[in-house]
Short mmCIF file of C-alpha atoms in Angstrom, two decimals:
data_model
loop_
_atom_site.label_atom_id
_atom_site.label_comp_id
_atom_site.label_asym_id
_atom_site.label_seq_id
_atom_site.Cartn_x
_atom_site.Cartn_y
_atom_site.Cartn_z
CA UNK A 1 124.41 78.54 201.20
CA UNK A 2 122.19 81.37 200.27
CA UNK A 3 124.31 82.28 197.16
CA UNK A 4 124.59 78.75 195.84
CA UNK A 5 121.31 78.57 193.90
CA UNK A 6 121.91 82.05 192.57
CA UNK A 7 125.35 81.07 191.30
CA UNK A 8 124.02 77.86 189.75
CA UNK A 9 121.18 79.75 188.14
CA UNK A 10 123.52 82.45 186.86
CA UNK A 11 125.86 79.78 185.49
CA UNK A 12 123.01 78.13 183.58
CA UNK A 13 121.87 81.45 182.16
CA UNK A 14 125.42 82.28 181.08
CA UNK A 15 125.85 78.87 179.55
CA UNK A 16 122.58 79.22 177.69
CA UNK A 17 123.47 82.70 176.51
CA UNK A 18 126.90 81.54 175.42
CA UNK A 19 125.26 78.61 173.42
CA UNK A 20 122.89 81.02 171.73
CA UNK A 21 125.69 83.34 170.66
CA UNK A 22 127.68 80.46 169.15
CA UNK A 23 124.76 79.13 167.14
CA UNK A 24 123.62 82.58 165.94
CA UNK A 25 127.09 83.53 164.64
CA UNK A 26 127.65 80.26 162.64
CA UNK A 27 124.11 80.11 161.10
CA UNK A 28 124.24 83.82 160.04
CA UNK A 29 127.33 83.20 157.79
CA UNK A 30 125.73 80.08 156.04
CA UNK A 31 122.35 81.79 155.41
CA UNK A 32 123.92 84.79 153.74
CA UNK A 33 125.67 82.69 151.07
CA UNK A 34 122.59 80.59 150.44
CA UNK A 35 120.37 83.62 150.32
CA UNK A 36 122.74 85.27 147.88
CA UNK A 37 122.74 82.18 145.67
CA UNK A 38 118.99 81.85 145.95
CA UNK A 39 118.57 85.53 145.11
CA UNK A 40 120.85 85.20 142.06
CA UNK A 41 119.04 82.07 140.97
CA UNK A 42 115.75 83.88 141.41
CA UNK A 43 117.02 86.80 139.32
CA UNK A 44 118.31 84.44 136.61
CA UNK A 45 115.03 82.59 136.63
CA UNK A 46 113.17 85.89 136.25
CA UNK A 47 115.35 86.92 133.30
CA UNK A 48 114.99 83.45 131.72
CA UNK A 49 111.20 83.70 132.16
CA UNK A 50 111.32 87.19 130.70
CA UNK A 51 113.33 85.92 127.69
CA UNK A 52 110.97 82.96 127.17
CA UNK A 53 107.93 85.22 127.39
CA UNK A 54 109.53 87.77 125.05
CA UNK A 55 110.39 85.07 122.52
CA UNK A 56 106.86 83.69 122.58
CA UNK A 57 105.42 87.21 122.28
CA UNK A 58 107.59 88.21 119.29
CA UNK A 59 106.93 84.87 117.59
CA UNK A 60 103.17 85.52 117.84
CA UNK A 61 103.63 89.12 116.77
CA UNK A 62 105.62 88.13 113.64
CA UNK A 63 102.96 85.56 112.77
CA UNK A 64 100.24 88.19 113.08
CA UNK A 65 101.98 91.23 111.54
CA UNK A 66 104.15 89.61 108.87
CA UNK A 67 102.48 86.23 108.26
CA UNK A 68 105.85 84.72 109.03
CA UNK A 69 107.25 82.03 111.30
CA UNK A 70 110.54 82.75 113.08
CA UNK A 71 112.94 80.48 114.94
CA UNK A 72 115.60 81.32 117.55
CA UNK A 73 119.12 80.01 117.06
CA UNK A 74 122.14 80.43 119.39
CA UNK A 75 119.90 82.11 121.96
CA UNK A 76 119.71 85.61 120.58
CA UNK A 77 119.80 85.03 116.80
CA UNK A 78 116.56 84.95 114.80
CA UNK A 79 115.90 83.30 111.48
CA UNK A 80 112.80 83.26 109.26
CA UNK A 81 111.57 79.69 108.94
CA UNK A 82 108.53 80.44 106.76
CA UNK A 83 106.98 83.48 105.12
CA UNK A 84 103.43 83.32 103.82
CA UNK A 85 103.13 83.23 100.03
CA UNK A 86 99.55 82.03 99.71
CA UNK A 87 98.47 85.12 97.70
CA UNK A 88 101.31 84.60 95.23
CA UNK A 89 100.57 80.87 94.97
CA UNK A 90 96.85 81.58 94.41
CA UNK A 91 97.63 84.06 91.59
CA UNK A 92 100.08 81.63 89.98
CA UNK A 93 97.54 78.83 90.14
CA UNK A 94 94.84 81.12 88.68
CA UNK A 95 97.20 82.15 85.92
CA UNK A 96 97.85 78.54 85.00
CA UNK A 97 94.14 77.70 84.71
CA UNK A 98 93.45 80.90 82.75
CA UNK A 99 96.19 80.02 80.29
CA UNK A 100 94.81 76.49 79.99
CA UNK A 101 91.33 77.90 79.28
CA UNK A 102 92.77 80.22 76.64
CA UNK A 103 94.61 77.28 75.05
CA UNK A 104 91.35 75.30 74.96
CA UNK A 105 89.65 78.18 73.12
CA UNK A 106 92.54 78.48 70.66
CA UNK A 107 92.36 74.74 70.00
CA UNK A 108 88.62 75.06 69.34
CA UNK A 109 89.26 77.81 66.83
CA UNK A 110 91.90 75.75 65.05
CA UNK A 111 89.82 72.54 64.96
CA UNK B 1 87.81 71.75 82.56
CA UNK B 2 89.52 75.11 82.86
CA UNK B 3 87.38 76.64 80.11
CA UNK B 4 84.11 75.65 81.78
CA UNK B 5 85.25 77.30 85.01
CA UNK B 6 85.91 80.62 83.32
CA UNK B 7 83.08 80.96 80.84
CA UNK B 8 80.43 79.40 83.09
CA UNK B 9 78.62 76.10 82.74
CA UNK B 10 75.75 77.44 80.59
CA UNK B 11 78.03 79.21 78.13
CA UNK B 12 80.29 76.18 77.99
CA UNK B 13 77.36 73.88 77.22
CA UNK B 14 76.12 76.37 74.62
CA UNK B 15 79.58 76.52 73.03
CA UNK B 16 79.81 72.72 72.96
CA UNK B 17 76.34 72.45 71.42
CA UNK B 18 77.06 75.14 68.84
CA UNK B 19 80.33 73.52 67.98
CA UNK B 20 78.63 70.16 67.46
CA UNK B 21 75.77 71.61 65.39
CA UNK B 22 77.69 74.24 63.42
CA UNK B 23 77.82 71.95 60.39
CA UNK B 24 74.34 70.49 60.79
CA UNK B 25 71.84 70.62 57.91
CA UNK B 26 69.03 71.33 60.39
CA UNK B 27 67.94 74.92 60.84
CA UNK B 28 66.84 76.23 64.19
CA UNK B 29 63.96 78.69 64.34
CA UNK B 30 63.41 80.21 67.78
CA UNK B 31 60.19 81.87 68.81
CA UNK B 32 60.36 84.58 71.47
CA UNK B 33 57.86 87.04 72.89
CA UNK B 34 55.73 87.86 75.90
CA UNK B 35 53.53 85.05 77.13
CA UNK B 36 50.03 84.84 75.71
CA UNK B 37 51.09 86.63 72.54
CA UNK B 38 50.55 83.55 70.39
CA UNK B 39 54.04 82.02 70.17
CA UNK B 40 52.81 78.45 70.66
CA UNK B 41 49.90 78.88 68.21
CA UNK B 42 52.27 80.28 65.61
CA UNK B 43 54.63 77.32 66.02
CA UNK B 44 51.72 74.86 65.82
CA UNK B 45 50.62 76.56 62.59
CA UNK B 46 54.16 76.41 61.19
CA UNK B 47 54.40 72.67 61.82
CA UNK B 48 50.83 72.24 60.47
CA UNK B 49 49.55 70.87 63.76
CA UNK B 50 45.88 71.48 63.05
CA UNK B 51 44.89 70.46 66.59
CA UNK B 52 47.05 73.32 67.88
CA UNK B 53 48.43 71.10 70.65
CA UNK B 54 52.12 70.22 70.03
CA UNK B 55 53.23 73.49 71.59
CA UNK B 56 50.99 74.17 74.56
CA UNK B 57 48.57 77.05 74.10
CA UNK B 58 47.10 78.48 77.29
CA UNK B 59 46.11 81.70 79.02
CA UNK B 60 48.42 80.56 81.80
CA UNK B 61 52.16 80.74 81.41
CA UNK B 62 52.82 77.22 80.13
CA UNK B 63 56.28 77.37 78.63
CA UNK B 64 58.91 77.42 81.33
CA UNK B 65 61.70 75.64 79.45
CA UNK B 66 62.81 75.95 75.84
CA UNK B 67 60.86 73.29 73.93
CA UNK B 68 62.04 71.94 70.59
CA UNK B 69 60.04 70.21 67.84
CA UNK B 70 61.55 69.18 64.51
CA UNK B 71 59.69 69.15 61.20
CA UNK B 72 61.76 68.32 58.14
CA UNK B 73 65.07 70.07 58.53
CA UNK B 74 63.54 72.84 60.62
CA UNK B 75 63.80 72.68 64.39
CA UNK B 76 61.28 74.98 66.06
CA UNK B 77 62.04 76.23 69.57
CA UNK B 78 59.44 77.68 71.93
CA UNK B 79 60.77 79.80 74.80
CA UNK B 80 59.33 81.05 78.11
CA UNK B 81 57.38 84.32 78.07
CA UNK B 82 59.53 87.43 78.34
CA UNK B 83 57.56 89.21 81.01
CA UNK B 84 57.93 86.44 83.54
CA UNK B 85 61.26 86.18 85.34
CA UNK B 86 64.78 87.42 84.71
CA UNK B 87 66.15 83.85 84.61
CA UNK B 88 63.62 83.15 81.84
CA UNK B 89 65.18 85.99 79.84
CA UNK B 90 68.53 84.23 80.24
CA UNK B 91 66.98 80.99 78.93
CA UNK B 92 65.60 82.89 75.95
CA UNK B 93 69.01 84.43 75.29
CA UNK B 94 70.64 80.98 75.42
CA UNK B 95 68.11 79.76 72.85
CA UNK B 96 68.83 82.74 70.59
CA UNK B 97 72.55 82.05 70.66
CA UNK B 98 71.97 78.61 69.17
CA UNK B 99 69.36 79.77 66.71
CA UNK B 100 69.60 80.43 62.96
CA UNK B 101 66.41 82.47 62.66
CA UNK B 102 64.39 84.19 65.37
CA UNK B 103 60.73 85.07 65.42
CA UNK B 104 59.72 87.84 67.84
CA UNK B 105 55.98 87.44 68.37
CA UNK B 106 53.91 90.45 69.41
CA UNK B 107 50.15 90.56 69.84
CA UNK B 108 49.06 93.31 67.44
CA UNK B 109 45.80 93.90 69.32
CA UNK B 110 47.80 95.42 72.20
CA UNK B 111 49.16 98.16 69.91
CA UNK B 112 52.84 99.02 69.90
CA UNK B 113 55.54 97.05 71.73
CA UNK B 114 54.97 96.91 75.49
CA UNK B 115 57.50 98.08 78.07
CA UNK B 116 58.47 94.47 78.86
CA UNK B 117 59.11 93.81 75.17
CA UNK B 118 61.13 97.00 74.74
CA UNK B 119 63.11 96.18 77.89
CA UNK B 120 63.91 92.74 76.52
CA UNK B 121 65.01 94.16 73.18
CA UNK B 122 67.25 96.61 75.04
CA UNK B 123 68.66 93.67 77.01
CA UNK B 124 69.40 91.90 73.70
CA UNK B 125 70.96 95.03 72.28
CA UNK B 126 73.48 94.91 75.14
CA UNK B 127 74.18 91.25 74.39
CA UNK B 128 74.64 91.78 70.66
CA UNK B 129 77.03 94.67 70.10
CA UNK B 130 76.56 94.23 66.35
CA UNK B 131 72.89 95.12 65.84
CA UNK B 132 73.09 94.33 62.14
CA UNK B 133 73.77 90.63 62.79
CA UNK B 134 70.84 90.50 65.19
CA UNK B 135 68.37 92.27 62.90
CA UNK B 136 69.35 90.13 59.89
CA UNK B 137 68.25 87.01 61.72
CA UNK B 138 64.99 88.16 63.26
CA UNK B 139 61.45 88.60 61.97
CA UNK B 140 58.96 90.57 64.07
CA UNK B 141 55.71 88.66 63.80
CA UNK B 142 52.61 90.64 64.71
CA UNK B 143 50.05 88.00 65.61
CA UNK B 144 46.25 87.88 65.86
CA UNK B 145 45.42 90.16 62.93
CA UNK B 146 42.12 88.24 62.81
CA UNK B 147 41.06 90.35 65.79
CA UNK B 148 41.83 93.60 63.98
CA UNK B 149 39.01 94.94 61.81
CA UNK B 150 40.86 97.69 60.05
CA UNK B 151 43.76 97.08 57.61
CA UNK B 152 44.84 100.69 58.13
CA UNK B 153 45.08 100.10 61.84
CA UNK B 154 47.36 97.10 61.20
CA UNK B 155 49.56 99.23 58.95
CA UNK B 156 49.73 102.07 61.49
CA UNK B 157 50.72 99.64 64.27
CA UNK B 158 53.37 98.10 62.02
CA UNK B 159 54.81 101.56 61.39
CA UNK B 160 54.80 102.44 65.08
CA UNK B 161 56.57 99.19 65.93
CA UNK B 162 59.09 99.72 63.13
CA UNK B 163 59.81 103.12 64.66
CA UNK B 164 60.31 101.54 68.10
CA UNK B 165 62.72 98.98 66.63
CA UNK B 166 64.62 101.72 64.83
CA UNK B 167 64.88 103.69 68.07
CA UNK B 168 66.37 100.68 69.81
CA UNK B 169 68.66 99.21 67.15
CA UNK B 170 69.13 102.14 64.80
CA UNK B 171 67.88 100.13 61.80
CA UNK B 172 64.66 98.69 60.49
CA UNK B 173 63.66 95.05 60.87
CA UNK B 174 61.49 92.66 58.91
CA UNK B 175 57.88 92.76 60.15
CA UNK B 176 55.10 90.31 59.19
CA UNK B 177 51.53 90.57 60.44
CA UNK B 178 49.58 87.31 60.43
CA UNK B 179 46.99 85.12 62.11
CA UNK B 180 47.91 81.59 63.16
CA UNK B 181 44.35 80.74 64.20
CA UNK B 182 42.97 81.87 60.84
CA UNK B 183 45.54 79.63 59.14
CA UNK B 184 44.66 76.62 61.30
CA UNK B 185 40.95 77.27 60.75
CA UNK B 186 41.49 77.62 57.00
CA UNK B 187 43.45 74.38 56.93
CA UNK B 188 40.88 72.55 59.03
CA UNK B 189 37.98 73.80 56.94
CA UNK B 190 39.84 73.66 53.62
CA UNK B 191 39.28 77.39 53.04
CA UNK B 192 42.12 78.72 50.91
CA UNK B 193 40.98 82.32 51.28
CA UNK B 194 41.32 82.10 55.06
CA UNK B 195 44.76 80.55 54.63
CA UNK B 196 45.74 83.36 52.27
CA UNK B 197 44.30 86.01 54.58
CA UNK B 198 46.17 84.49 57.50
CA UNK B 199 49.43 85.52 55.75
CA UNK B 200 51.17 82.62 57.42
CA UNK B 201 52.35 81.44 54.02
CA UNK B 202 54.40 84.66 53.82
CA UNK B 203 56.29 83.58 56.91
CA UNK B 204 56.69 80.07 55.55
CA UNK B 205 58.16 81.61 52.40
CA UNK B 206 60.68 83.51 54.53
CA UNK B 207 61.62 80.24 56.26
CA UNK B 208 62.03 78.56 52.88
CA UNK B 209 64.44 81.28 51.81
CA UNK B 210 66.59 80.34 54.81
CA UNK B 211 66.37 76.57 54.28
CA UNK B 212 67.21 77.02 50.59
CA UNK B 213 70.36 78.87 51.51
CA UNK B 214 71.97 76.38 53.86
CA UNK B 215 75.46 77.40 52.80
CA UNK B 216 74.87 80.96 53.99
CA UNK B 217 73.32 79.66 57.23
CA UNK B 218 76.38 77.54 57.96
CA UNK B 219 78.68 80.44 57.16
CA UNK B 220 76.70 82.68 59.52
CA UNK B 221 76.92 80.00 62.24
CA UNK B 222 80.70 79.74 61.83
CA UNK B 223 80.96 83.52 61.98
CA UNK B 224 78.84 83.67 65.16
CA UNK B 225 80.79 80.83 66.74
CA UNK B 226 84.11 82.44 65.91
CA UNK B 227 82.89 85.73 67.35
CA UNK B 228 81.70 83.91 70.48
CA UNK B 229 85.12 82.25 70.90
CA UNK B 230 87.01 85.49 70.21
CA UNK B 231 84.89 87.37 72.75
CA UNK B 232 85.85 84.82 75.39
CA UNK B 233 89.49 84.93 74.31
CA UNK B 234 89.44 88.70 74.88
CA UNK B 235 87.79 88.24 78.27
CA UNK B 236 90.36 85.59 79.27
CA UNK B 237 93.28 87.73 78.09
CA UNK B 238 91.90 90.61 80.16
CA UNK B 239 91.62 88.31 83.19
CA UNK B 240 95.20 87.07 82.61
CA UNK B 241 96.44 90.68 82.53
CA UNK B 242 94.51 91.54 85.70
CA UNK B 243 95.77 88.40 87.41
CA UNK B 244 99.33 89.28 86.36
CA UNK B 245 98.90 92.66 88.08
CA UNK B 246 97.60 90.91 91.20
CA UNK B 247 100.61 88.58 91.14
CA UNK B 248 103.04 91.50 90.86
CA UNK B 249 101.26 93.28 93.73
CA UNK B 250 101.42 90.12 95.87
CA UNK B 251 105.15 89.73 95.13
CA UNK B 252 105.78 93.40 95.99
CA UNK B 253 103.79 93.04 99.18
CA UNK B 254 105.85 89.98 100.15
CA UNK B 255 109.12 91.84 99.52
CA UNK B 256 107.89 94.80 101.60
CA UNK B 257 106.88 92.39 104.32
CA UNK B 258 110.32 90.77 104.24
CA UNK B 259 112.05 94.17 104.59
CA UNK B 260 109.85 95.16 107.53
CA UNK B 261 110.36 91.75 109.09
CA UNK B 262 114.15 92.05 108.73
CA UNK B 263 114.01 95.38 110.62
CA UNK B 264 111.83 93.80 113.26
CA UNK B 265 114.27 90.87 113.56
CA UNK B 266 117.17 93.30 114.15
CA UNK B 267 115.22 94.84 117.02
CA UNK B 268 114.35 91.44 118.42
CA UNK B 269 117.98 90.28 118.23
CA UNK B 270 119.18 93.47 119.95
CA UNK B 271 116.60 93.06 122.70
CA UNK B 272 117.51 89.41 123.13
CA UNK B 273 121.26 90.22 123.24
CA UNK B 274 120.54 92.71 126.07
CA UNK B 275 118.47 90.20 127.94
CA UNK B 276 121.13 87.46 127.62
CA UNK B 277 123.80 89.97 128.70
CA UNK B 278 121.60 90.80 131.70
CA UNK B 279 121.48 87.05 132.41
CA UNK B 280 125.26 86.70 132.22
CA UNK B 281 125.76 89.72 134.47
CA UNK B 282 123.81 88.18 137.32
#
């Protein structure tokens, strides 16, 4: 009679321990896969962020250094969408008005 | 108007005016000189205004704008005093450009030409590269001889001034010494001797020579106008050449920029290819 509670108690402890072992072994296998996927996704996300940041940085840099607008096609290809020609346009416009003024003077001389 | 933009509004207006009046039978006589030297009195005497009031005479600087009064086929123009402000000098120069004959009035009682007068003549010398044209159309009028006692003194001052003119322009100019007030007084009092002594009739005779030779005046106007137009043509051609150089430089700069940008794009594409490879490798 003296051993009965001890045996019951021991049985409960064993049962509990055995439950714990089962649960720990099955959850460890599931977490590893998920963690691995999460880690990969995190790495991909970091690289994507890095690419996005790089693209935005080089776009700004091209605008500042070359007065040009660039676009990205097929991920890693770059094309020039616009290159500043305002100085050229200004000179051409100036040239046109200068020639008009000269023509006006020539017409005056001929009149 | 393109022309107005390049030659400036004042020059454009002057050109337009000269163009319109180049065939006119009216002759423009412009009076210049330091203020209080008797420009207005001289003009009043020339138009026989015996009240001496058409052109304002004052010890204060009255003439701030070019004022025109016509008598017969002569248009007399009074200009602001030379020793006032630089923009006044510009106004005077504008008046001279449209003028057929110029009268430079100097107060003989002050002796030789003052620094302000010499400075203005030097300014005009810069504006008229051909001194001969300028000197042919100007008479130096030495006013207020009524305040000079000694004829010799008048002659000496005339010689000194002639020397100053020669130093500036390299040639002599026509000089007439006279007294407008003596003329007006003589006219008012009917004293022919005063009128004769005023020597204003000598100046009137010079003006008559010009009015009697209208053909030559018109020819001179055409010549001046043509020169004015050709000067601006030269300036415009120079600007066109300079602008052409600027255009070439801007085109070169764009090409250089494109080359540098192409190199930069290669780097960017290489970096992006690495990054996308990195992404695929994960």
